[in-house]
Short mmCIF file of C-alpha atoms in Angstrom, two decimals:
data_model
loop_
_atom_site.label_atom_id
_atom_site.label_comp_id
_atom_site.label_asym_id
_atom_site.label_seq_id
_atom_site.Cartn_x
_atom_site.Cartn_y
_atom_site.Cartn_z
CA MET J 1 99.00 110.53 84.92
CA ALA J 2 98.07 108.23 82.08
CA LYS J 3 98.31 104.52 82.69
CA VAL J 4 101.64 103.07 81.58
CA GLU J 5 101.75 99.58 80.11
CA GLY J 6 103.21 97.14 82.64
CA PHE J 7 103.21 99.70 85.48
CA PRO J 8 99.74 99.29 87.00
CA CYS J 9 100.49 100.49 90.55
CA MET J 10 100.19 104.26 90.53
CA LEU J 11 100.37 106.95 93.17
CA LYS J 12 100.18 110.72 93.01
CA ILE J 13 101.65 112.72 95.89
CA SER J 14 100.94 116.42 96.36
CA ILE J 15 103.13 118.32 98.81
CA PRO J 16 102.22 121.95 99.55
CA PHE J 17 105.04 124.39 100.30
CA PRO J 18 104.74 127.88 101.80
CA ASN J 19 105.78 129.56 98.55
CA PRO J 20 106.71 128.77 94.94
CA HIS J 21 110.42 129.34 95.57
CA LEU J 22 110.61 126.57 98.14
CA ALA J 23 108.54 124.24 95.99
CA SER J 24 110.82 124.85 93.04
CA THR J 25 113.91 124.32 95.20
CA ALA J 26 112.54 121.04 96.48
CA LEU J 27 111.79 119.88 92.95
CA ARG J 28 115.28 120.72 91.75
CA ALA J 29 116.94 119.08 94.76
CA LEU J 30 114.88 115.89 94.66
CA SER J 31 114.74 115.29 90.92
CA VAL J 32 118.51 114.93 90.43
CA ASP J 33 118.71 111.43 91.92
CA ALA J 34 117.21 108.91 89.54
CA GLU J 35 115.07 106.00 90.72
CA LEU J 36 117.43 103.10 91.22
CA SER J 37 115.03 100.39 90.12
CA PRO J 38 113.85 100.00 86.52
CA LEU J 39 110.55 98.72 87.93
CA VAL J 40 109.63 102.18 89.22
CA ARG J 41 109.03 105.37 87.30
CA ARG J 42 108.66 108.83 88.76
CA SER J 43 108.05 112.34 87.51
CA PHE J 44 107.98 115.72 89.22
CA SER J 45 105.92 118.80 88.48
CA LEU J 46 104.58 121.91 90.14
CA SER J 47 100.95 122.94 90.42
CA SER J 48 98.85 125.58 92.06
CA ASN J 49 97.12 125.04 95.35
CA PRO J 50 93.42 124.74 94.42
CA SER J 51 92.35 126.15 97.78
CA SER J 52 94.33 129.33 97.27
CA GLU J 53 92.15 132.38 96.85
CA SER J 54 94.55 133.98 94.41
CA SER J 55 95.02 130.93 92.22
CA SER J 56 93.09 132.42 89.34
CA SER J 57 94.71 135.84 89.44
CA GLU J 58 98.41 135.01 89.67
CA ALA J 59 100.43 132.79 87.38
CA SER J 60 103.32 132.25 89.78
CA THR J 61 101.50 130.55 92.63
CA GLU J 62 102.74 127.06 91.88
CA SER J 63 103.68 126.13 95.42
CA VAL J 64 102.60 122.48 95.33
CA LEU J 65 105.13 119.79 94.43
CA VAL J 66 103.46 116.93 92.59
CA VAL J 67 105.17 113.56 92.32
CA ASP J 68 103.69 110.88 90.07
CA TYR J 69 104.82 107.33 90.76
CA CYS J 70 104.06 104.16 88.87
CA ALA J 71 105.52 100.75 89.54
CA THR J 72 105.14 97.15 88.49
CA THR J 73 104.10 95.93 91.94
CA ASN J 74 102.73 97.43 95.13
CA ARG J 75 105.83 96.38 97.01
CA MET J 76 108.15 98.23 94.63
CA LEU J 77 105.87 101.25 94.86
CA ARG J 78 105.95 101.17 98.66
CA VAL J 79 109.74 100.89 98.82
CA ALA J 80 110.24 103.75 96.37
CA VAL J 81 107.70 106.05 98.00
CA ASN J 82 109.12 105.41 101.47
CA GLY J 83 112.56 106.32 100.19
CA PHE J 84 111.18 109.45 98.59
CA PHE J 85 109.57 110.58 101.84
CA GLU J 86 112.85 110.12 103.69
CA SER J 87 114.58 112.29 101.11
CA LEU J 88 111.77 114.82 101.34
CA GLY J 89 112.34 114.90 105.10
CA VAL J 90 115.96 115.94 104.52
CA VAL J 91 114.94 118.72 102.14
CA VAL J 92 112.25 120.08 104.46
CA GLY J 93 114.62 119.83 107.42
CA VAL J 94 117.25 121.85 105.57
CA MET J 95 114.65 124.46 104.62
CA LYS J 96 113.34 124.65 108.17
CA ASP J 97 116.68 125.30 109.83
CA LEU J 98 119.25 126.31 107.24
CA ASP J 99 117.50 128.75 104.94
CA VAL J 100 119.19 132.14 104.74
CA ASP J 101 116.57 133.83 106.90
CA VAL J 102 116.49 131.22 109.69
CA ILE J 103 120.02 129.82 109.97
CA GLY J 104 120.94 132.32 112.69
CA ARG J 105 118.21 131.14 115.04
CA PRO J 106 119.24 128.89 117.93
CA MET J 107 118.84 125.12 117.70
CA ALA J 108 115.43 123.72 118.55
CA ALA J 109 115.11 122.39 122.08
CA GLY J 110 114.86 118.73 121.12
CA GLU J 111 118.00 118.65 119.01
CA GLY J 112 121.07 118.03 121.11
CA LEU J 113 124.66 117.60 120.04
CA GLU J 114 125.63 114.66 122.23
CA GLY J 115 128.27 112.43 120.70
CA VAL J 116 129.48 115.09 118.27
CA GLN J 117 133.24 115.36 117.89
CA GLY J 118 134.93 118.67 117.13
CA LEU J 119 132.69 120.85 119.30
CA GLU J 120 134.28 123.98 120.68
CA GLU J 121 132.96 126.99 122.46
CA VAL J 122 130.80 128.94 120.10
CA LYS J 123 132.29 132.27 119.10
CA VAL J 124 129.69 135.00 119.27
CA MET D 1 137.71 131.68 100.02
CA ILE D 2 135.58 129.61 102.36
CA ALA D 3 134.09 126.18 101.66
CA LEU D 4 131.51 124.09 103.48
CA GLY D 5 132.23 120.37 103.17
CA LEU D 6 129.82 117.49 103.77
CA GLU D 7 131.06 113.92 104.16
CA GLY D 8 128.89 110.86 104.72
CA SER D 9 130.16 107.94 102.68
CA ALA D 10 130.28 105.46 105.57
CA ASN D 11 129.11 105.43 109.20
CA LYS D 12 130.52 108.87 110.04
CA ILE D 13 128.87 112.12 109.03
CA GLY D 14 131.20 115.09 109.06
CA ILE D 15 130.69 118.78 108.38
CA GLY D 16 133.71 121.01 107.90
CA ILE D 17 134.28 124.66 107.12
CA ILE D 18 137.67 125.67 105.81
CA SER D 19 139.16 128.95 104.65
CA HIS D 20 141.92 129.48 102.10
CA PRO D 21 143.03 133.04 102.92
CA SER D 22 145.41 133.16 99.94
CA PRO D 23 147.26 130.66 97.75
CA SER D 24 150.50 131.13 99.65
CA LYS D 25 149.06 130.74 103.15
CA PRO D 26 148.08 127.48 104.87
CA PRO D 27 144.35 126.78 105.12
CA LEU D 28 142.42 127.68 108.26
CA ILE D 29 140.11 125.11 109.83
CA LEU D 30 137.08 127.02 111.06
CA ALA D 31 134.94 124.04 112.08
CA ASN D 32 135.23 120.25 111.90
CA LEU D 33 132.27 118.38 113.37
CA ARG D 34 131.59 114.68 113.18
CA HIS D 35 129.04 112.20 114.48
CA THR D 36 129.48 108.44 114.26
CA TYR D 37 126.77 105.85 113.81
CA ILE D 38 127.65 102.99 116.18
CA SER D 39 126.06 99.60 115.69
CA PRO D 40 125.95 96.91 118.40
CA ALA D 41 128.90 94.55 118.95
CA GLY D 42 128.88 91.69 116.48
CA GLU D 43 127.08 93.75 113.84
CA GLY D 44 128.31 95.94 111.04
CA PHE D 45 126.53 99.12 110.00
CA LEU D 46 124.04 98.71 107.18
CA PRO D 47 123.43 101.35 104.48
CA LYS D 48 119.78 101.91 105.38
CA ASP D 49 120.40 102.47 109.10
CA THR D 50 123.46 104.57 108.39
CA ALA D 51 121.51 106.79 106.00
CA LEU D 52 118.83 107.28 108.66
CA HIS D 53 121.53 108.39 111.07
CA HIS D 54 123.01 110.85 108.58
CA ARG D 55 119.59 112.32 107.76
CA ALA D 56 118.91 112.82 111.45
CA TRP D 57 122.19 114.66 112.06
CA VAL D 58 123.02 116.59 108.90
CA VAL D 59 120.96 119.72 109.55
CA ARG D 60 122.04 120.36 113.12
CA LEU D 61 125.70 119.66 112.33
CA ILE D 62 125.66 122.21 109.51
CA LYS D 63 123.95 124.74 111.74
CA GLN D 64 126.45 124.17 114.55
CA ALA D 65 129.40 124.30 112.15
CA VAL D 66 128.31 127.65 110.72
CA ARG D 67 127.89 129.05 114.24
CA GLN D 68 131.21 127.65 115.40
CA ALA D 69 133.05 128.99 112.37
CA GLY D 70 131.55 132.42 112.95
CA VAL D 71 130.81 132.93 109.27
CA ALA D 72 127.70 134.23 107.59
CA VAL D 73 126.00 132.57 104.65
CA GLU D 74 127.32 135.31 102.36
CA ASP D 75 130.90 134.48 103.36
CA ILE D 76 130.75 130.90 102.09
CA ASP D 77 131.84 130.53 98.47
CA VAL D 78 131.20 126.88 97.63
CA ILE D 79 129.42 123.78 98.96
CA CYS D 80 131.44 120.57 98.66
CA TYR D 81 130.13 117.06 99.16
CA THR D 82 131.43 113.52 98.76
CA LYS D 83 130.50 112.31 95.31
CA GLY D 84 131.96 108.87 96.04
CA PRO D 85 133.11 106.21 96.61
CA GLY D 86 131.04 104.85 99.45
CA MET D 87 127.70 103.40 100.46
CA GLY D 88 124.83 104.41 98.21
CA ALA D 89 122.12 105.48 100.64
CA PRO D 90 124.37 107.44 103.05
CA LEU D 91 126.08 109.20 100.14
CA GLN D 92 122.74 110.13 98.61
CA SER D 93 121.35 111.48 101.88
CA VAL D 94 124.27 113.83 102.37
CA ALA D 95 124.43 114.87 98.72
CA LEU D 96 120.75 115.78 98.85
CA ALA D 97 121.37 117.99 101.87
CA ALA D 98 124.32 119.62 100.10
CA ARG D 99 122.22 120.21 97.00
CA THR D 100 119.39 121.75 98.97
CA VAL D 101 121.74 124.02 100.91
CA ALA D 102 123.46 125.11 97.69
CA LEU D 103 120.10 125.95 96.09
CA LEU D 104 118.80 127.84 99.13
CA TRP D 105 122.01 129.81 99.61
CA GLY D 106 122.68 130.32 95.90
CA LYS D 107 126.15 128.75 95.96
CA PRO D 108 128.01 126.57 93.44
CA MET D 109 128.73 122.93 94.27
CA VAL D 110 131.75 120.69 93.89
CA GLY D 111 131.56 116.90 94.07
CA VAL D 112 134.71 115.55 95.70
CA ASN D 113 136.36 112.15 95.53
CA HIS D 114 136.59 110.73 99.05
CA CYS D 115 140.14 109.41 98.56
CA VAL D 116 141.43 112.69 97.14
CA GLY D 117 139.93 114.41 100.17
CA HIS D 118 142.00 112.22 102.48
CA ILE D 119 145.16 112.77 100.45
CA GLU D 120 144.85 116.55 100.23
CA MET D 121 144.00 116.94 103.92
CA GLY D 122 146.92 114.69 104.83
CA ARG D 123 149.29 116.68 102.63
CA SER D 124 148.06 119.95 104.04
CA ILE D 125 148.31 118.94 107.71
CA THR D 126 151.68 117.20 107.48
CA ARG D 127 153.25 119.47 104.82
CA ALA D 128 154.48 116.37 102.99
CA SER D 129 155.48 117.61 99.56
CA ASN D 130 155.36 114.58 97.27
CA PRO D 131 154.88 111.43 99.32
CA VAL D 132 153.84 107.95 98.42
CA VAL D 133 150.37 107.79 99.96
CA LEU D 134 149.07 104.76 101.80
CA TYR D 135 145.30 105.16 101.97
CA VAL D 136 143.86 102.65 104.44
CA SER D 137 140.32 102.65 105.76
CA GLY D 138 137.24 100.50 106.16
CA GLY D 139 136.38 100.84 102.51
CA ASN D 140 139.71 101.46 100.75
CA THR D 141 143.26 100.17 100.66
CA GLN D 142 145.47 101.82 98.05
CA VAL D 143 149.09 102.78 97.50
CA ILE D 144 149.03 106.02 95.55
CA ALA D 145 151.63 108.29 94.02
CA TYR D 146 151.06 111.54 92.18
CA SER D 147 152.09 111.76 88.54
CA SER D 148 151.01 113.92 85.60
CA GLN D 149 147.87 115.46 87.05
CA ARG D 150 146.56 112.20 88.50
CA TYR D 151 146.78 110.30 91.75
CA ARG D 152 147.96 106.98 90.32
CA ILE D 153 147.10 103.73 92.05
CA PHE D 154 150.28 101.66 92.18
CA GLY D 155 148.93 98.92 94.42
CA GLU D 156 145.70 98.11 96.18
CA THR D 157 143.66 95.42 97.84
CA LEU D 158 142.26 92.81 95.49
CA ASP D 159 139.23 92.05 97.66
CA ILE D 160 138.31 93.70 100.95
CA ALA D 161 139.87 96.78 102.51
CA ILE D 162 142.16 96.31 105.49
CA GLY D 163 139.79 98.25 107.73
CA ASN D 164 136.95 96.00 106.63
CA CYS D 165 139.10 92.98 107.50
CA ILE D 166 139.88 94.38 110.95
CA ASP D 167 136.25 95.38 111.59
CA ARG D 168 134.95 91.96 110.62
CA PHE D 169 137.68 90.26 112.63
CA ALA D 170 136.43 92.30 115.59
CA ARG D 171 132.88 91.25 114.79
CA THR D 172 133.89 87.58 114.86
CA LEU D 173 135.48 88.05 118.29
CA MET D 174 132.51 90.15 119.50
CA ILE D 175 134.71 93.18 120.18
CA PRO D 176 132.68 96.39 120.77
CA ASN D 177 132.13 98.95 118.01
CA ASP D 178 132.44 101.97 120.33
CA PRO D 179 134.29 104.23 119.59
CA PHE D 180 135.20 102.06 116.59
CA PRO D 181 136.26 98.43 116.24
CA GLY D 182 139.71 99.20 114.83
CA TYR D 183 140.58 101.22 117.91
CA ASN D 184 139.42 98.42 120.22
CA VAL D 185 141.44 95.87 118.28
CA GLU D 186 144.45 98.16 118.62
CA GLN D 187 144.04 98.41 122.40
CA MET D 188 143.65 94.65 122.78
CA ALA D 189 146.68 94.02 120.56
CA LYS D 190 148.83 95.95 123.03
CA LYS D 191 148.00 93.31 125.63
CA GLY D 192 148.84 90.40 123.34
CA SER D 193 152.34 89.11 122.73
CA ASN D 194 152.11 85.67 121.13
CA LEU D 195 152.12 85.44 117.37
CA VAL D 196 149.68 83.16 115.56
CA ASP D 197 150.26 82.28 111.92
CA LEU D 198 147.84 84.04 109.57
CA PRO D 199 147.77 84.01 105.76
CA TYR D 200 150.24 86.53 104.35
CA ALA D 201 149.02 87.43 100.87
CA VAL D 202 151.07 90.06 99.05
CA LYS D 203 150.84 89.77 95.27
CA GLY D 204 153.39 92.11 93.73
CA MET D 205 152.15 95.61 94.52
CA ASP D 206 148.72 94.33 95.57
CA ALA D 207 147.46 92.65 98.71
CA SER D 208 144.61 90.33 99.63
CA PHE D 209 142.88 90.20 103.02
CA SER D 210 139.99 87.79 102.56
CA GLY D 211 142.15 84.78 103.50
CA ILE D 212 142.82 86.31 106.90
CA LEU D 213 139.13 86.77 107.46
CA ALA D 214 138.44 83.14 106.65
CA ALA D 215 141.20 82.08 109.03
CA ALA D 216 139.73 84.28 111.76
CA ASP D 217 136.51 82.29 111.86
CA THR D 218 138.43 79.08 112.39
CA LEU D 219 140.75 80.56 114.99
CA ALA D 220 137.98 82.31 116.91
CA SER D 221 136.20 79.02 117.49
CA GLN D 222 139.41 77.55 118.93
CA ILE D 223 140.05 80.16 121.62
CA ASP D 224 136.74 79.75 123.44
CA GLU D 225 137.51 79.65 127.16
CA ASN D 226 134.81 77.05 127.68
CA LEU D 227 136.68 74.53 125.57
CA PRO D 228 138.77 71.84 127.28
CA GLU D 229 142.41 72.85 127.34
CA SER D 230 143.46 70.07 125.00
CA LYS D 231 141.22 71.46 122.26
CA ARG D 232 142.20 75.11 122.59
CA LEU D 233 144.50 76.83 120.16
CA LYS D 234 148.13 77.02 121.26
CA THR D 235 151.23 78.71 119.99
CA GLU D 236 154.79 79.25 121.16
CA ASP D 237 155.76 82.24 123.24
CA GLU D 238 159.08 84.04 123.03
CA GLU D 239 160.81 81.30 125.02
CA GLY D 240 159.37 78.56 122.87
CA ARG D 241 156.85 77.32 125.44
CA GLN D 242 153.38 76.24 124.42
CA VAL D 243 150.80 78.80 125.54
CA LEU D 244 147.08 79.16 125.15
CA VAL D 245 146.08 81.79 122.62
CA THR D 246 143.89 84.63 123.89
CA LYS D 247 141.74 87.18 122.13
CA ALA D 248 144.50 89.72 122.68
CA ASP D 249 147.02 87.45 120.97
CA LEU D 250 144.76 87.16 117.95
CA CYS D 251 144.45 90.94 117.75
CA PHE D 252 148.21 91.28 118.06
CA SER D 253 148.78 88.69 115.34
CA LEU D 254 146.23 90.28 113.04
CA GLN D 255 147.92 93.67 113.28
CA GLU D 256 151.44 92.31 112.81
CA THR D 257 150.41 90.35 109.73
CA VAL D 258 148.26 92.85 107.87
CA PHE D 259 150.45 95.85 108.67
CA ALA D 260 153.54 93.99 107.48
CA MET D 261 151.73 93.41 104.19
CA LEU D 262 151.01 97.13 103.90
CA VAL D 263 154.60 98.04 104.71
CA GLU D 264 155.85 95.70 101.99
CA ILE D 265 153.67 97.06 99.19
CA THR D 266 154.34 100.64 100.27
CA GLU D 267 158.10 100.06 100.26
CA ARG D 268 157.87 98.52 96.81
CA ALA D 269 156.06 101.62 95.55
CA MET D 270 158.62 103.91 97.19
CA ALA D 271 161.43 102.05 95.46
CA HIS D 272 159.58 102.19 92.15
CA VAL D 273 158.77 105.89 92.39
CA GLY D 274 162.03 106.96 94.02
CA SER D 275 160.28 108.71 96.88
CA SER D 276 161.48 108.87 100.48
CA GLN D 277 158.26 110.12 102.08
CA VAL D 278 155.22 108.10 103.14
CA LEU D 279 151.90 109.68 104.00
CA VAL D 280 149.39 107.44 105.76
CA VAL D 281 145.76 108.59 105.42
CA GLY D 282 142.39 107.05 106.15
CA GLY D 283 140.85 105.76 109.35
CA VAL D 284 143.31 102.89 109.83
CA GLY D 285 146.08 105.48 109.52
CA SER D 286 145.35 106.52 113.10
CA ASN D 287 146.66 103.14 114.30
CA GLU D 288 149.89 103.78 116.18
CA ARG D 289 151.34 100.34 115.48
CA LEU D 290 150.94 100.88 111.74
CA GLN D 291 152.62 104.27 112.00
CA GLN D 292 155.42 102.67 114.00
CA MET D 293 156.03 99.88 111.49
CA MET D 294 155.84 102.27 108.56
CA GLY D 295 158.22 104.61 110.37
CA MET D 296 160.80 101.85 110.80
CA MET D 297 160.69 101.05 107.11
CA ALA D 298 160.88 104.70 106.04
CA ARG D 299 163.83 105.40 108.33
CA ASP D 300 165.66 102.33 107.02
CA ARG D 301 165.23 103.84 103.56
CA GLY D 302 166.48 107.23 104.72
CA GLY D 303 163.05 108.85 104.60
CA SER D 304 160.19 109.70 106.93
CA VAL D 305 156.57 108.82 107.54
CA PHE D 306 153.77 111.36 107.93
CA ALA D 307 150.45 110.74 109.63
CA THR D 308 147.63 112.82 111.05
CA ASP D 309 145.71 112.34 114.25
CA GLU D 310 142.18 111.01 114.53
CA ARG D 311 140.60 114.42 113.83
CA PHE D 312 141.73 114.13 110.20
CA CYS D 313 142.60 110.46 109.68
CA ILE D 314 139.03 109.40 110.23
CA ASP D 315 136.39 110.51 107.71
CA ASN D 316 135.59 114.17 108.22
CA GLY D 317 133.94 117.08 106.49
CA ILE D 318 137.00 119.31 106.52
CA MET D 319 138.87 117.11 104.06
CA ILE D 320 135.98 117.36 101.61
CA ALA D 321 135.86 121.13 102.06
CA HIS D 322 139.61 121.39 101.51
CA ALA D 323 139.81 119.19 98.42
CA GLY D 324 136.65 120.76 97.04
CA LEU D 325 138.02 124.26 97.50
CA LEU D 326 141.26 123.26 95.74
CA GLU D 327 139.20 122.05 92.79
CA TYR D 328 136.95 125.10 92.86
CA GLU D 329 139.97 127.39 92.77
CA THR D 330 141.01 125.72 89.50
CA GLY D 331 137.58 126.42 88.02
CA VAL D 332 135.87 123.08 88.65
CA VAL D 333 132.15 123.30 89.41
CA THR D 334 129.65 120.45 89.56
CA ARG D 335 126.40 121.29 87.76
CA LEU D 336 123.16 120.63 89.58
CA GLU D 337 122.21 117.88 87.11
CA ASP D 338 125.55 116.18 87.76
CA SER D 339 125.37 116.46 91.55
CA THR D 340 124.58 112.79 92.01
CA CYS D 341 126.63 110.20 93.86
CA THR D 342 128.45 107.14 92.70
CA GLN D 343 129.40 104.18 94.83
CA ARG D 344 132.48 103.57 92.70
CA PHE D 345 134.69 106.56 92.05
CA ARG D 346 138.29 105.60 91.33
CA THR D 347 140.99 107.82 92.77
CA ASP D 348 142.74 108.17 89.42
CA GLU D 349 139.59 109.46 87.69
CA VAL D 350 140.11 112.89 89.23
CA PHE D 351 142.03 115.48 87.22
CA VAL D 352 144.38 117.10 89.73
CA GLY D 353 144.49 120.60 88.30
CA TRP D 354 145.87 122.23 91.44
CA ARG D 355 149.24 120.48 91.35
CA GLU D 356 152.10 120.93 88.91
#
């Protein structure tokens, strides 16, 4: 990303996904919420995984989400990027457990439901 | 039609699945899960910590709700989430999950107003036809009546919500937050019997609660049991004798004062609108003393009061699913680009297309 006047602190984050569909879904989900601070700018794009053997032969192998950040100070950059990673965690968590092909699987062992109100016996 | 609703505007995250079998039949509640973020006594919940809690719980609650409802992904027609009002970070966390689920499952989305969710769920559960609505919670205090496709705000708090006042009063007195401070204040109030003067601030149809909060700080410092008796706060009991004021008395006095204010502005709205029904919604609506006082007023006016229990009074996902499905059935869909959140979302901004 080209240097932006007044926004010297830059960071590029590349996040590989298993397939282009998931990468595109993540981009669409994450890009809706704007950055709250005018001191931070952010843009999303997709790119191919350079280590992929088929990268030269297929056009639809863009399974890497690329996020370009620039901010006025390192502190603003850190706050924004931390927030982004927390949001990314939600998206990946939803994909891991709630995608159409995995939602029927039982809950992972470490995830209990203690403290949840409204639980009833599960109808099977 | 079946809707999945996600609610997370404050410290409770709720996931609900509701079915509208047909327009003439009552809705079916297939699942209604909720988890509450509880902060230590003396502390309120902060947006950042609350958002962390919601992120940690949203996936497993959705998974459990779908299992409990016994529906498949194909059966769900629409994903509803709270668009606002509420705390920014918690709202955004839940909206992001809703957006991701909608994209993965290929479903449309509806952004729901939190207050309209409470009203519609209250109407549905209680079958109240056209009540004056008293919406009381930690973040909202409004007297609402329906008119010409809008939920009109006739009166409201001018500063903090009544639930906020009660919660912060509890914080001052170091009352626990588990299960929630309002409930603990309610239980302590039952043990109190001596009334302490607190600021009564009704302004026409509106009310103000910040004066009570300021008074609480002063009063709390005067009931310390370590103080010499001559310095402790006293009031008169029913027989006119001077008695020392306890924490329970303060809770009792708080409830009597603020609920009387609510009764007054609600009655004024009922007289203005010509309605004889009151529907109390929102978390504070689960308070039995408030229901009792409102019931007395409504009966004196020849009407009745409606209230739901804590499954639906307190923030929940099923109310978002219900209100969202009502909107969806009128053709309302929130585009992906518009599926953001807003911390301020006035009740009367919503076009109520599902009512006559």
